[in-house]
Short mmCIF file of C-alpha atoms in Angstrom, two decimals:
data_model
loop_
_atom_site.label_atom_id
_atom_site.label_comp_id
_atom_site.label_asym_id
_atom_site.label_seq_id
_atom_site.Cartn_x
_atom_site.Cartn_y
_atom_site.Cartn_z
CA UNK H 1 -191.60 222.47 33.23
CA UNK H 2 -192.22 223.15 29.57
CA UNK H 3 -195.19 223.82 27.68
CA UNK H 4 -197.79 221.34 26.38
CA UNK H 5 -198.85 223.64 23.33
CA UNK H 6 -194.75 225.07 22.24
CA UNK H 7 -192.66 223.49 24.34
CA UNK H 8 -191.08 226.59 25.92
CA UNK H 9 -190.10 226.38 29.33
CA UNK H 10 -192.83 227.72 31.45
CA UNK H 11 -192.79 230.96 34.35
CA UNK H 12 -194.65 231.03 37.63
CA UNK H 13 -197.23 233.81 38.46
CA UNK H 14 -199.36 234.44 41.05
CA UNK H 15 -201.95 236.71 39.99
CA UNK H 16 -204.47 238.68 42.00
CA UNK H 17 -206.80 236.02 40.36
CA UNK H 18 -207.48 233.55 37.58
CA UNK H 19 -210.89 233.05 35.78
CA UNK H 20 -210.82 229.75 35.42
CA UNK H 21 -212.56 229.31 31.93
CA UNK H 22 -211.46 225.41 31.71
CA UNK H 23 -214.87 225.33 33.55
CA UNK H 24 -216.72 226.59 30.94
CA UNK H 25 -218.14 229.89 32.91
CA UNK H 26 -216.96 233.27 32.59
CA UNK H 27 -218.02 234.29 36.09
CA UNK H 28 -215.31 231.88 37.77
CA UNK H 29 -212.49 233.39 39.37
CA UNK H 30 -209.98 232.03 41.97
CA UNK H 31 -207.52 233.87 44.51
CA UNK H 32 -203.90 232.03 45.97
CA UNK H 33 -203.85 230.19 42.71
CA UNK H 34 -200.34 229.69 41.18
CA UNK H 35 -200.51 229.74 37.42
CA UNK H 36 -197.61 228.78 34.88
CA UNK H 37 -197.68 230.76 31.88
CA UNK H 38 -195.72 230.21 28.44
CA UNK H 39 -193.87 233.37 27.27
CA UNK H 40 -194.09 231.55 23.46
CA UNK H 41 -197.26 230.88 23.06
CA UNK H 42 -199.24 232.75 26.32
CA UNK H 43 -200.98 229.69 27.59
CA UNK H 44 -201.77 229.45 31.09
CA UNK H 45 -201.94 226.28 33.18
CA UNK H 46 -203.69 226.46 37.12
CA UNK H 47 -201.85 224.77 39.66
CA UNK H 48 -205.41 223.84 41.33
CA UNK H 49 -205.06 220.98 44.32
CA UNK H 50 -208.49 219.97 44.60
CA UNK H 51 -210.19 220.52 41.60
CA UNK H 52 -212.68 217.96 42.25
CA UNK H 53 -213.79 220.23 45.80
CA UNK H 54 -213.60 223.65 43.65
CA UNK H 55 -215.99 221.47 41.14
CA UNK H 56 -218.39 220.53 43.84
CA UNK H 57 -218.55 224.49 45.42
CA UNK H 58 -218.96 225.74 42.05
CA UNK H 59 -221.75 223.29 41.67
CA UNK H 60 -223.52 223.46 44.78
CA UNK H 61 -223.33 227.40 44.20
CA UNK H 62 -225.34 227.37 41.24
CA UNK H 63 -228.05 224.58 42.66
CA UNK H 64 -228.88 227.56 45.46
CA UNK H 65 -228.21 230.39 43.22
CA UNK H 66 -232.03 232.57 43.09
CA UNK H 67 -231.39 233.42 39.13
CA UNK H 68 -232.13 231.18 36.71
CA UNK H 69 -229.39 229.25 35.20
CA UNK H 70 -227.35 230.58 32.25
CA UNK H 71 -226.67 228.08 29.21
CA UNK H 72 -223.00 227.13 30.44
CA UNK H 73 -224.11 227.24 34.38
CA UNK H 74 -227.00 223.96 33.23
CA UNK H 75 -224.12 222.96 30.60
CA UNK H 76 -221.66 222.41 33.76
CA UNK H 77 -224.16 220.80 36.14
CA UNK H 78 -225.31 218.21 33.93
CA UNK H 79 -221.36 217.13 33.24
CA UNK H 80 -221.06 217.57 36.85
CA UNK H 81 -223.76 214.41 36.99
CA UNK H 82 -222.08 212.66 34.38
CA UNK H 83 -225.22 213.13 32.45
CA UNK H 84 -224.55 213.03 28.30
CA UNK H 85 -226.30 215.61 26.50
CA UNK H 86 -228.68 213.05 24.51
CA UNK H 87 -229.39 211.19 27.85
CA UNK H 88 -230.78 214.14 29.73
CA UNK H 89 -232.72 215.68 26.73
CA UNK H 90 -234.21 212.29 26.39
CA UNK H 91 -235.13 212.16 30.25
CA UNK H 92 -236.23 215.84 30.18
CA UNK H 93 -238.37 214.34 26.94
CA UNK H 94 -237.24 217.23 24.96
CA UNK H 95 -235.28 216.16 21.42
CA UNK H 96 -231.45 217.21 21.50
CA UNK H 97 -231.49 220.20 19.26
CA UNK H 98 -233.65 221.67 22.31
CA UNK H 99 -230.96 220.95 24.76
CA UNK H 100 -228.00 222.03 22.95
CA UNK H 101 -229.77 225.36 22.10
CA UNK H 102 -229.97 225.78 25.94
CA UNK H 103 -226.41 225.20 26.62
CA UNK H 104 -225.32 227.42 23.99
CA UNK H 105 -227.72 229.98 25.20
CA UNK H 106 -229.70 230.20 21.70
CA UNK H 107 -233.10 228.86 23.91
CA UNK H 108 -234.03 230.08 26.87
CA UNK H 109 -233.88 226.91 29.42
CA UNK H 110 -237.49 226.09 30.76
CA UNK H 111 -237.85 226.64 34.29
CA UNK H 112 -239.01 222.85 34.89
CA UNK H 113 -235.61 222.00 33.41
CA UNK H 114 -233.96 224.30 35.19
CA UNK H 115 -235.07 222.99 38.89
CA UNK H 116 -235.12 219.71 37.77
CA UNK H 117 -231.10 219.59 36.94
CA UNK H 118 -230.62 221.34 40.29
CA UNK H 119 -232.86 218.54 42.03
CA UNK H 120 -230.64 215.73 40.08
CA UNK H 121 -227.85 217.31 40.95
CA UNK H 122 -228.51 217.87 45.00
CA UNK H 123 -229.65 214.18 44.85
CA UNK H 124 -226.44 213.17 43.53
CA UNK H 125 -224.49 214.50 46.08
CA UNK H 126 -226.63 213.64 49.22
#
């Protein structure tokens, strides 16, 4: 296999584990994950079978987690609805400076927000 990015053939790893940042959270990390890596260029490509699964434990783990959510935690839920960002600041009746500020973690994210995307997300899924 070669490289998307430099076209240099790629190696196989298998690292202790992989934080999977394509999610868009820094707290992500997976275990038995076989990962190509470019020895040009140093980009890494997951080998990850059932990514829409991982996508739907990673969800259902924030939706239960006690803490409130972080910017890129409501950020991944509401993509996880298939929600756009002007769509759910308009339902949420807040204007879509607001909701980008809490997805970039510049705004703290109001706690009827907060349980609301959980509650649209748990609906979705029943």
């Amino acid at each position: 296999m070669k490289c998307v990015e430099c076209g240099k053939a790629l190696r196989v790893t298998w690292p202790k584990t992989y934080q999977y940042r394509e999610s868009g959270l820094e707290s992500v990390l997976l275990t038995g994950v076989r990962v190509f890596v470019c020895p040009g260029c140093r980009a890494q490509f997951p080998e990850i079978s059932n990514i829409v699964g991982l996508h739907q434990a990673i969800a259902t783990h924030l939706t239960r987690k006690p803490a409130s959510l972080t910017g890129a935690e409501f950020r991944f839920l509401r993509k996880e609805i298939g929600l756009k960002a002007k769509d759910l600041a308009q339902g949420l009746g807040v204007t879509d400076v607001s909701l980008s500020r809490w997805e970039t973690s510049a705004s703290p994210i109001s706690p009827a927000a907060d349980r609301l995307l959980r509650t649209l997300y748990s609906l979705k899924t029943m």
